[in-house]
């Protein structure tokens, strides 16, 4: 039998359900903390871990909105062996919704995640030429390892005000620069005290033109 929720855990669970119902995607830890009056996102994290232990949510590591409600996830039909294999290829990403939402997945690539180091979680179809000087071109597939931990100088997939972009990451205190690798594109400057920036992952490889020719 599932252990009952404490009143505070029930509040967190209700807020998650409400957010998914109204917006179509789960809240971040910071949003939970603000809505429920916690002193920090760490307090929200502790309640989320407790909810996961009790089986009422499922957490996906490495993503700020990685909260799932098992009760709302469809079960595979009995005997169904047709689950997609390989890495999901993400096309257009709708504003505000999780990057791995089912409606964003164009198809699957048969490459195993371990082909890349660190392992890839998905392939993102590249739009535009802002990263052409490092060999990331229009139509390529960027292999992405999902994490919000990033080192200065890494190529990242970043979400800023509901827009997803691929850029090189630089941080100086509260200021982050998302730099293009093409002189025709100006860098994006962010003050973390005023704007929220979410790192969806780091680039770990490129498939040229989406044709299966992988580049390290």
Coordinates of N, CA and C in Angstrom, one line a residue:
X1 N 0.8 -1.2 0.0 CA 0.0 0.0 0.0 C 0.9 1.2 0.0
X2 N 0.5 2.2 -0.8 CA 1.3 3.5 -0.9 C 1.1 4.2 0.4
X3 N 2.2 4.7 1.0 CA 2.1 5.5 2.2 C 1.4 6.9 1.9
X4 N 0.6 7.3 2.8 CA -0.2 8.6 2.6 C 0.8 9.8 2.5
X5 N 0.4 10.8 1.8 CA 1.2 12.0 1.7 C 1.0 12.9 2.9
X6 N 2.0 13.6 3.3 CA 1.9 14.6 4.3 C 1.1 15.8 3.6
X7 N 0.6 16.7 4.4 CA -0.1 17.9 3.9 C 0.8 18.7 2.9
X8 N 2.1 18.9 3.3 CA 3.0 19.6 2.4 C 3.2 18.9 1.1
X9 N 3.4 17.6 1.2 CA 3.6 16.8 0.0 C 2.4 16.8 -0.9
X10 N 1.2 16.8 -0.3 CA 0.0 16.9 -1.1 C -0.1 18.2 -1.8
X11 N 0.3 19.3 -1.1 CA 0.3 20.6 -1.8 C 1.3 20.6 -3.0
X12 N 2.4 20.0 -2.9 CA 3.4 20.0 -4.0 C 2.8 19.1 -5.1
X13 N 2.2 18.0 -4.8 CA 1.6 17.1 -5.8 C 0.5 17.8 -6.5
X14 N -0.4 18.5 -5.8 CA -1.5 19.2 -6.4 C -1.0 20.3 -7.3
X15 N 0.0 21.0 -6.9 CA 0.6 22.1 -7.8 C 1.1 21.5 -9.1
X16 N 1.8 20.4 -9.0 CA 2.3 19.7 -10.2 C 1.2 19.4 -11.1
X17 N 0.2 18.7 -10.6 CA -1.0 18.3 -11.4 C -1.7 19.5 -12.0
X18 N -1.8 20.6 -11.2 CA -2.5 21.8 -11.7 C -1.6 22.5 -12.9
X19 N -0.3 22.5 -12.7 CA 0.5 23.1 -13.7 C 0.5 22.3 -15.0
X20 N 0.6 21.0 -14.9 CA 0.5 20.2 -16.1 C -0.8 20.3 -16.8
X21 N -1.9 20.3 -16.0 CA -3.2 20.5 -16.6 C -3.4 21.8 -17.3
X22 N -2.9 22.9 -16.7 CA -3.1 24.2 -17.3 C -2.1 24.6 -18.4
X23 N -0.9 24.2 -18.2 CA 0.2 24.6 -19.1 C 0.7 23.5 -20.1
X24 N 0.4 22.2 -19.7 CA 0.9 21.2 -20.5 C 2.3 20.6 -20.2
X25 N 2.9 21.2 -19.2 CA 4.3 20.8 -18.8 C 4.4 21.0 -17.3
X26 N 5.4 20.2 -16.7 CA 5.5 20.3 -15.2 C 6.3 21.6 -14.8
X27 N 6.2 22.0 -13.5 CA 6.9 23.1 -13.0 C 8.4 22.8 -12.8
X28 N 9.2 23.8 -12.7 CA 10.6 23.7 -12.2 C 10.6 23.7 -10.7
X29 N 11.7 23.4 -10.1 CA 11.8 23.4 -8.6 C 11.7 24.9 -8.1
X30 N 12.2 25.8 -8.9 CA 12.1 27.2 -8.5 C 10.6 27.7 -8.5
X31 N 9.9 27.2 -9.5 CA 8.5 27.6 -9.6 C 7.7 27.0 -8.4
X32 N 8.0 25.8 -8.1 CA 7.3 25.1 -6.9 C 7.6 25.9 -5.7
X33 N 8.9 26.3 -5.5 CA 9.3 27.0 -4.3 C 8.6 28.3 -4.2
X34 N 8.5 29.1 -5.3 CA 7.8 30.4 -5.3 C 6.4 30.2 -5.0
X35 N 5.7 29.2 -5.6 CA 4.3 29.1 -5.5 C 3.9 28.7 -4.1
X36 N 4.7 27.8 -3.4 CA 4.3 27.3 -2.1 C 5.1 27.9 -1.0
X37 N 5.9 28.9 -1.3 CA 6.5 29.7 -0.2 C 7.7 29.0 0.4
X38 N 8.4 28.1 -0.3 CA 9.6 27.5 0.2 C 10.8 28.5 0.2
X39 N 11.7 28.4 1.0 CA 12.8 29.3 1.1 C 13.8 29.1 -0.1
X40 N 13.8 27.9 -0.6 CA 14.8 27.7 -1.7 C 14.3 26.5 -2.6
X41 N 14.8 26.4 -3.8 CA 14.4 25.2 -4.7 C 14.8 23.9 -4.0
X42 N 15.8 23.9 -3.1 CA 16.3 22.7 -2.5 C 15.2 22.1 -1.6
X43 N 14.3 22.9 -1.0 CA 13.2 22.4 -0.2 C 12.2 21.7 -1.1
X44 N 12.0 22.3 -2.3 CA 11.1 21.7 -3.2 C 11.6 20.3 -3.7
X45 N 13.0 20.3 -3.9 CA 13.6 19.0 -4.3 C 13.4 17.9 -3.3
X46 N 13.5 18.3 -2.0 CA 13.3 17.3 -0.9 C 11.9 16.7 -1.0
X47 N 10.9 17.5 -1.2 CA 9.5 17.0 -1.3 C 9.3 16.2 -2.5
X48 N 10.0 16.6 -3.6 CA 9.9 15.8 -4.9 C 10.5 14.4 -4.7
X49 N 11.6 14.3 -4.0 CA 12.2 13.0 -3.7 C 11.3 12.2 -2.9
X50 N 10.6 12.8 -1.9 CA 9.7 12.0 -1.1 C 8.5 11.5 -1.9
X51 N 8.0 12.4 -2.8 CA 6.9 11.9 -3.6 C 7.3 10.8 -4.6
X52 N 8.6 10.9 -5.0 CA 9.0 9.8 -5.9 C 9.1 8.5 -5.1
X53 N 9.6 8.6 -3.9 CA 9.8 7.3 -3.1 C 8.4 6.7 -2.8
X54 N 7.4 7.6 -2.7 CA 6.0 7.1 -2.5 C 5.3 6.7 -3.8
X55 N 6.0 6.8 -4.9 CA 5.5 6.3 -6.2 C 4.4 7.2 -6.9
X56 N 4.3 8.4 -6.5 CA 3.2 9.3 -7.1 C 3.7 10.2 -8.2
X57 N 5.1 10.3 -8.3 CA 5.7 11.0 -9.4 C 6.9 10.2 -9.8
X58 N 7.4 10.5 -11.0 CA 8.6 9.9 -11.6 C 9.5 11.0 -12.0
X59 N 10.7 11.0 -11.6 CA 11.7 12.1 -11.9 C 12.7 11.7 -12.9
X60 N 12.9 12.5 -13.9 CA 13.9 12.2 -14.9 C 15.1 13.1 -14.7
X61 N 16.3 12.5 -14.4 CA 17.5 13.2 -14.1 C 17.9 14.1 -15.2
X62 N 18.6 15.3 -14.8 CA 19.2 16.1 -15.8 C 18.4 17.1 -16.5
X63 N 17.2 17.3 -16.1 CA 16.3 18.3 -16.7 C 15.5 19.0 -15.7
X64 N 15.3 20.3 -15.8 CA 14.6 21.1 -14.8 C 13.2 20.8 -14.7
X65 N 12.6 20.3 -15.8 CA 11.1 20.0 -15.8 C 10.9 18.5 -15.9
X66 N 11.8 17.8 -15.4 CA 11.8 16.3 -15.5 C 10.9 15.6 -14.4
X67 N 9.6 16.0 -14.4 CA 8.7 15.4 -13.4 C 7.5 14.8 -14.2
X68 N 7.3 13.6 -13.9 CA 6.2 12.9 -14.7 C 5.2 12.3 -13.6
X69 N 3.9 12.2 -14.1 CA 2.9 11.6 -13.2 C 2.6 10.2 -13.8
X70 N 3.0 9.1 -13.1 CA 2.8 7.8 -13.6 C 1.3 7.5 -13.9
X71 N 0.4 8.1 -13.2 CA -1.0 7.8 -13.4 C -1.5 8.4 -14.7
X72 N -0.7 9.3 -15.3 CA -1.1 9.9 -16.6 C -0.3 9.4 -17.7
X73 N 0.6 8.5 -17.5 CA 1.4 8.0 -18.6 C 0.7 6.7 -19.1
X74 N 0.6 6.7 -20.5 CA -0.1 5.5 -21.1 C 0.7 4.2 -20.9
X75 N 0.1 3.1 -20.6 CA 0.7 1.8 -20.5 C 0.8 1.2 -21.9
X76 N 1.9 0.5 -22.1 CA 2.1 -0.2 -23.4 C 1.1 -1.4 -23.4
X77 N 0.5 -1.7 -24.5 CA -0.4 -2.8 -24.6 C 0.3 -4.1 -24.3
X78 N -0.3 -5.1 -23.7 CA 0.3 -6.3 -23.3 C 0.8 -7.0 -24.5
X79 N 2.1 -7.4 -24.5 CA 2.7 -8.1 -25.6 C 3.2 -7.2 -26.7
X80 N 3.1 -5.9 -26.5 CA 3.6 -4.9 -27.5 C 5.1 -4.8 -27.4
X81 N 5.7 -5.2 -28.5 CA 7.2 -5.1 -28.7 C 7.6 -4.1 -29.7
X82 N 6.8 -3.2 -30.0 CA 7.1 -2.2 -31.0 C 7.5 -0.9 -30.5
X83 N 8.0 -0.8 -29.2 CA 8.5 0.4 -28.7 C 9.7 1.0 -29.5
X84 N 9.7 2.3 -29.8 CA 10.8 2.8 -30.6 C 12.2 2.5 -30.0
X85 N 13.1 2.2 -30.9 CA 14.5 1.9 -30.5 C 15.4 3.0 -31.0
X86 N 16.5 3.3 -30.3 CA 17.4 4.3 -30.7 C 17.2 5.6 -30.1
X87 N 17.8 6.6 -30.7 CA 17.7 8.0 -30.2 C 16.6 8.8 -30.8
X88 N 15.8 9.5 -30.0 CA 14.7 10.3 -30.6 C 15.3 11.5 -31.4
X89 N 14.8 11.8 -32.5 CA 15.2 13.0 -33.3 C 14.2 14.1 -33.0
X90 N 14.6 15.2 -32.5 CA 13.7 16.3 -32.1 C 13.7 17.3 -33.2
X91 N 12.5 17.7 -33.7 CA 12.4 18.7 -34.8 C 12.2 20.0 -34.2
X92 N 11.0 20.6 -34.5 CA 10.7 21.9 -33.9 C 10.3 21.7 -32.4
X93 N 10.6 22.7 -31.6 CA 10.3 22.6 -30.2 C 9.3 23.8 -29.9
X94 N 8.1 23.4 -29.4 CA 7.1 24.4 -29.1 C 7.5 25.2 -27.9
X95 N 7.2 26.5 -27.9 CA 7.5 27.3 -26.8 C 7.0 26.8 -25.5
X96 N 7.8 26.7 -24.5 CA 7.4 26.4 -23.1 C 7.2 24.9 -22.8
X97 N 7.2 24.0 -23.8 CA 7.0 22.6 -23.5 C 8.3 21.8 -23.5
X98 N 8.3 20.7 -22.7 CA 9.5 19.9 -22.6 C 10.1 19.5 -23.9
X99 N 11.4 19.5 -24.0 CA 12.0 19.3 -25.3 C 11.8 17.9 -25.8
X100 N 11.6 16.9 -24.9 CA 11.3 15.5 -25.3 C 9.9 15.2 -25.3
X101 N 9.0 16.2 -25.4 CA 7.6 15.9 -25.5 C 7.3 15.0 -26.8
X102 N 6.4 14.1 -26.7 CA 6.2 13.2 -27.8 C 5.9 13.9 -29.1
X103 N 5.2 15.0 -29.1 CA 4.9 15.7 -30.3 C 6.0 16.3 -31.0
X104 N 7.2 16.4 -30.3 CA 8.4 17.0 -30.9 C 9.3 16.0 -31.6
X105 N 9.0 14.7 -31.4 CA 9.9 13.7 -31.9 C 9.4 13.3 -33.4
X106 N 10.4 13.6 -34.3 CA 10.1 13.3 -35.7 C 10.2 11.8 -36.0
X107 N 11.3 11.2 -35.5 CA 11.5 9.8 -35.8 C 12.6 9.4 -34.8
X108 N 13.1 8.1 -35.0 CA 14.2 7.6 -34.2 C 15.4 7.2 -35.1
X109 N 16.6 7.5 -34.5 CA 17.8 7.1 -35.2 C 18.3 5.8 -34.5
X110 N 18.7 4.8 -35.3 CA 19.1 3.5 -34.7 C 20.5 3.5 -34.0
X111 N 21.2 4.7 -33.9 CA 22.4 4.7 -33.2 C 22.1 4.5 -31.7
X112 N 23.0 3.7 -31.0 CA 22.8 3.5 -29.5 C 23.3 4.8 -28.8
X113 N 22.7 5.1 -27.7 CA 23.1 6.3 -26.9 C 24.6 6.2 -26.5
X114 N 25.2 5.0 -26.3 CA 26.6 4.9 -25.9 C 27.6 5.2 -27.1
X115 N 27.1 5.4 -28.3 CA 27.9 5.8 -29.4 C 28.7 7.0 -29.1
X116 N 28.1 7.9 -28.3 CA 28.7 9.2 -27.9 C 29.1 9.2 -26.5
X117 N 30.1 10.0 -26.2 CA 30.6 10.1 -24.8 C 30.6 11.6 -24.4
X118 N 29.9 11.9 -23.3 CA 29.0 11.0 -22.6 C 27.8 10.6 -23.5
X119 N 27.0 9.7 -23.0 CA 26.0 9.1 -23.8 C 25.0 10.2 -24.2
X120 N 24.4 10.0 -25.4 CA 23.4 11.0 -25.9 C 22.0 10.5 -25.5
X121 N 21.2 11.5 -25.2 CA 19.8 11.2 -24.9 C 18.8 11.5 -26.0
X122 N 19.2 12.4 -26.9 CA 18.4 12.7 -28.1 C 19.2 13.4 -29.1
X123 N 18.7 13.5 -30.3 CA 19.3 14.2 -31.4 C 18.4 15.4 -31.8
X124 N 19.0 16.6 -31.9 CA 18.3 17.8 -32.1 C 18.6 18.3 -33.6
X125 N 17.6 18.5 -34.4 CA 17.8 18.9 -35.7 C 18.2 20.4 -35.7
X126 N 19.3 20.7 -36.3 CA 19.9 22.1 -36.3 C 19.2 23.0 -37.3
X127 N 18.8 24.1 -36.8 CA 18.2 25.2 -37.7 C 19.2 26.4 -37.7
X128 N 19.5 26.9 -38.9 CA 20.3 28.1 -39.1 C 21.8 27.8 -39.1
X129 N 22.6 28.8 -39.2 CA 24.0 28.7 -39.4 C 24.8 29.4 -38.3
X130 N 24.2 29.6 -37.2 CA 24.9 30.4 -36.1 C 26.1 29.6 -35.6
X131 N 26.2 28.3 -35.8 CA 27.3 27.5 -35.2 C 28.2 26.9 -36.4
X132 N 28.1 27.5 -37.5 CA 28.8 26.9 -38.7 C 30.3 26.8 -38.6
X133 N 30.9 27.7 -37.8 CA 32.4 27.7 -37.8 C 32.9 26.6 -36.9
X134 N 32.1 25.9 -36.2 CA 32.5 24.7 -35.5 C 31.9 23.4 -36.1
X135 N 31.4 23.6 -37.4 CA 31.0 22.5 -38.1 C 29.6 22.0 -37.8
X136 N 28.8 22.8 -37.2 CA 27.4 22.5 -36.9 C 26.5 23.3 -37.9
X137 N 26.0 22.6 -38.9 CA 25.3 23.2 -40.0 C 23.8 23.0 -40.1
X138 N 23.2 23.8 -40.9 CA 21.7 23.6 -41.1 C 21.4 22.2 -41.5
X139 N 20.5 21.6 -40.9 CA 20.1 20.2 -41.2 C 20.8 19.1 -40.5
X140 N 21.9 19.4 -39.8 CA 22.7 18.4 -39.1 C 21.8 18.0 -37.9
X141 N 22.2 16.9 -37.3 CA 21.6 16.4 -36.0 C 22.7 16.6 -35.0
X142 N 22.4 17.3 -33.9 CA 23.3 17.5 -32.8 C 22.9 16.5 -31.7
X143 N 23.9 15.6 -31.4 CA 23.7 14.7 -30.3 C 23.8 15.4 -29.0
X144 N 22.8 15.2 -28.1 CA 22.7 16.0 -26.9 C 22.7 15.0 -25.7
X145 N 23.5 15.3 -24.7 CA 23.5 14.6 -23.4 C 22.7 15.5 -22.4
X146 N 21.6 15.0 -21.9 CA 20.8 15.8 -21.0 C 21.5 16.1 -19.7
X147 N 21.7 17.3 -19.3 CA 22.2 17.7 -18.1 C 22.0 19.2 -17.9
X148 N 22.0 19.7 -16.7 CA 22.0 21.1 -16.4 C 23.3 21.5 -15.8
X149 N 24.3 20.6 -15.8 CA 25.6 21.0 -15.3 C 26.5 21.2 -16.5
X150 N 27.1 22.4 -16.6 CA 27.8 22.8 -17.8 C 29.1 23.5 -17.4
X151 N 30.2 23.3 -18.2 CA 31.4 23.9 -17.9 C 31.6 25.1 -18.9
X152 N 32.3 26.1 -18.5 CA 32.5 27.2 -19.4 C 33.2 26.8 -20.7
X153 N 32.6 27.3 -21.8 CA 33.1 26.9 -23.1 C 32.5 25.8 -23.8
X154 N 31.6 25.1 -23.1 CA 30.9 23.9 -23.8 C 29.8 24.4 -24.7
X155 N 29.5 23.6 -25.7 CA 28.3 23.9 -26.5 C 27.1 23.3 -25.9
X156 N 26.1 24.2 -25.7 CA 24.9 23.8 -24.9 C 23.6 24.0 -25.8
X157 N 22.6 23.2 -25.3 CA 21.2 23.5 -25.8 C 20.6 24.3 -24.6
X158 N 20.2 25.5 -24.8 CA 19.7 26.4 -23.8 C 18.3 26.8 -24.1
X159 N 17.5 27.0 -23.0 CA 16.2 27.5 -23.2 C 16.1 28.9 -22.5
X160 N 15.8 29.9 -23.2 CA 15.7 31.3 -22.7 C 14.4 31.9 -23.2
X161 N 13.5 32.1 -22.1 CA 12.2 32.7 -22.4 C 11.4 31.9 -23.5
X162 N 11.4 30.6 -23.3 CA 10.7 29.6 -24.1 C 11.2 29.4 -25.5
X163 N 12.4 30.0 -25.8 CA 13.1 29.7 -27.0 C 14.3 28.8 -26.8
X164 N 14.5 27.8 -27.6 CA 15.6 26.8 -27.5 C 16.6 27.2 -28.5
X165 N 17.9 27.3 -28.1 CA 19.0 27.6 -29.0 C 20.2 26.8 -28.7
X166 N 21.1 26.7 -29.7 CA 22.4 26.0 -29.5 C 23.5 27.0 -29.6
X167 N 24.3 27.2 -28.5 CA 25.3 28.2 -28.5 C 26.5 27.7 -27.6
X168 N 27.6 28.5 -27.6 CA 28.7 28.2 -26.7 C 28.5 29.0 -25.4
X169 N 28.6 28.3 -24.3 CA 28.3 28.8 -23.0 C 29.5 29.5 -22.3
X170 N 29.3 30.7 -21.8 CA 30.4 31.4 -21.0 C 29.7 32.1 -19.9
X171 N 30.2 31.9 -18.7 CA 29.6 32.6 -17.5 C 30.7 33.3 -16.7
X172 N 30.3 34.5 -16.3 CA 31.1 35.4 -15.4 C 30.1 35.9 -14.3
X173 N 30.2 35.3 -13.2 CA 29.3 35.7 -12.1 C 27.8 35.5 -12.5
X174 N 27.0 36.6 -12.4 CA 25.6 36.5 -12.7 C 25.4 36.6 -14.2
X175 N 26.4 36.9 -15.0 CA 26.2 37.1 -16.4 C 26.6 35.9 -17.3
X176 N 25.8 35.5 -18.2 CA 26.0 34.4 -19.1 C 26.0 35.0 -20.5
X177 N 27.0 34.5 -21.3 CA 27.0 34.8 -22.7 C 26.8 33.5 -23.5
X178 N 25.8 33.5 -24.4 CA 25.6 32.4 -25.3 C 26.1 32.9 -26.6
X179 N 27.3 32.4 -27.0 CA 28.0 32.9 -28.1 C 27.8 32.0 -29.3
X180 N 27.6 32.7 -30.5 CA 27.5 32.0 -31.8 C 28.9 31.7 -32.3
X181 N 29.0 30.8 -33.2 CA 30.3 30.5 -33.8 C 30.1 30.9 -35.3
X182 N 29.8 32.1 -35.5 CA 29.6 32.7 -36.8 C 29.5 34.2 -36.6
X183 N 30.5 35.0 -37.2 CA 30.5 36.4 -36.9 C 29.3 37.2 -37.4
X184 N 28.4 36.6 -38.1 CA 27.2 37.3 -38.6 C 26.2 37.3 -37.5
X185 N 26.4 36.6 -36.4 CA 25.4 36.5 -35.3 C 26.0 37.1 -34.0
X186 N 25.2 38.0 -33.4 CA 25.6 38.6 -32.2 C 25.4 37.7 -31.0
X187 N 26.3 37.7 -30.0 CA 26.1 36.9 -28.8 C 24.8 37.3 -28.0
X188 N 24.3 36.3 -27.3 CA 23.1 36.6 -26.4 C 23.6 36.8 -25.0
X189 N 23.3 38.0 -24.4 CA 23.8 38.3 -23.1 C 22.7 38.2 -22.1
X190 N 22.9 37.4 -21.0 CA 21.8 37.2 -20.0 C 22.3 37.6 -18.6
X191 N 21.5 38.3 -17.9 CA 21.7 38.6 -16.5 C 20.8 37.6 -15.7
X192 N 21.4 36.7 -15.0 CA 20.7 35.6 -14.3 C 19.8 36.2 -13.2
X193 N 20.1 37.4 -12.7 CA 19.3 38.0 -11.7 C 18.0 38.5 -12.3
X194 N 17.9 38.7 -13.6 CA 16.7 39.2 -14.2 C 16.0 38.2 -15.1
X195 N 16.7 37.3 -15.6 CA 16.1 36.3 -16.6 C 16.5 34.9 -16.2
X196 N 15.5 34.0 -16.4 CA 15.7 32.6 -16.2 C 16.3 31.9 -17.4
X197 N 17.4 31.1 -17.2 CA 18.0 30.4 -18.2 C 18.1 28.9 -17.8
X198 N 17.6 28.1 -18.7 CA 17.6 26.6 -18.4 C 18.5 25.9 -19.4
X199 N 19.4 25.1 -18.9 CA 20.3 24.3 -19.8 C 19.6 23.0 -20.0
X200 N 19.3 22.6 -21.2 CA 18.7 21.4 -21.6 C 19.7 20.2 -21.8
X201 N 20.9 20.6 -22.1 CA 21.9 19.6 -22.3 C 23.2 20.1 -23.0
X202 N 24.2 19.3 -23.2 CA 25.4 19.7 -23.9 C 25.6 18.9 -25.1
X203 N 26.1 19.5 -26.1 CA 26.4 18.8 -27.4 C 27.5 17.8 -27.3
X204 N 27.3 16.6 -27.7 CA 28.4 15.6 -27.6 C 28.8 15.0 -29.0
X205 N 28.2 15.5 -30.0 CA 28.6 15.0 -31.4 C 27.6 15.5 -32.4
X206 N 28.0 15.3 -33.7 CA 27.2 15.8 -34.8 C 27.0 14.7 -35.8
X207 N 25.8 14.6 -36.3 CA 25.5 13.7 -37.5 C 25.3 14.6 -38.7
X208 N 26.2 14.5 -39.6 CA 26.2 15.5 -40.8 C 25.0 15.3 -41.6
X209 N 24.2 16.3 -41.7 CA 23.0 16.3 -42.6 C 22.0 15.3 -42.2
X210 N 22.1 14.8 -41.0 CA 21.1 13.8 -40.6 C 21.2 12.5 -41.3
X211 N 22.3 12.2 -42.0 CA 22.4 11.0 -42.8 C 23.1 9.9 -42.2
X212 N 23.4 10.0 -40.9 CA 24.0 8.9 -40.2 C 25.5 8.9 -40.1
X213 N 26.1 9.9 -40.7 CA 27.6 10.0 -40.7 C 27.9 10.8 -39.4
X214 N 28.3 10.1 -38.4 CA 28.6 10.7 -37.1 C 30.0 11.3 -37.0
X215 N 30.0 12.5 -36.4 CA 31.3 13.2 -36.2 C 31.5 13.4 -34.7
X216 N 32.7 13.2 -34.2 CA 32.9 13.3 -32.8 C 33.0 14.8 -32.4

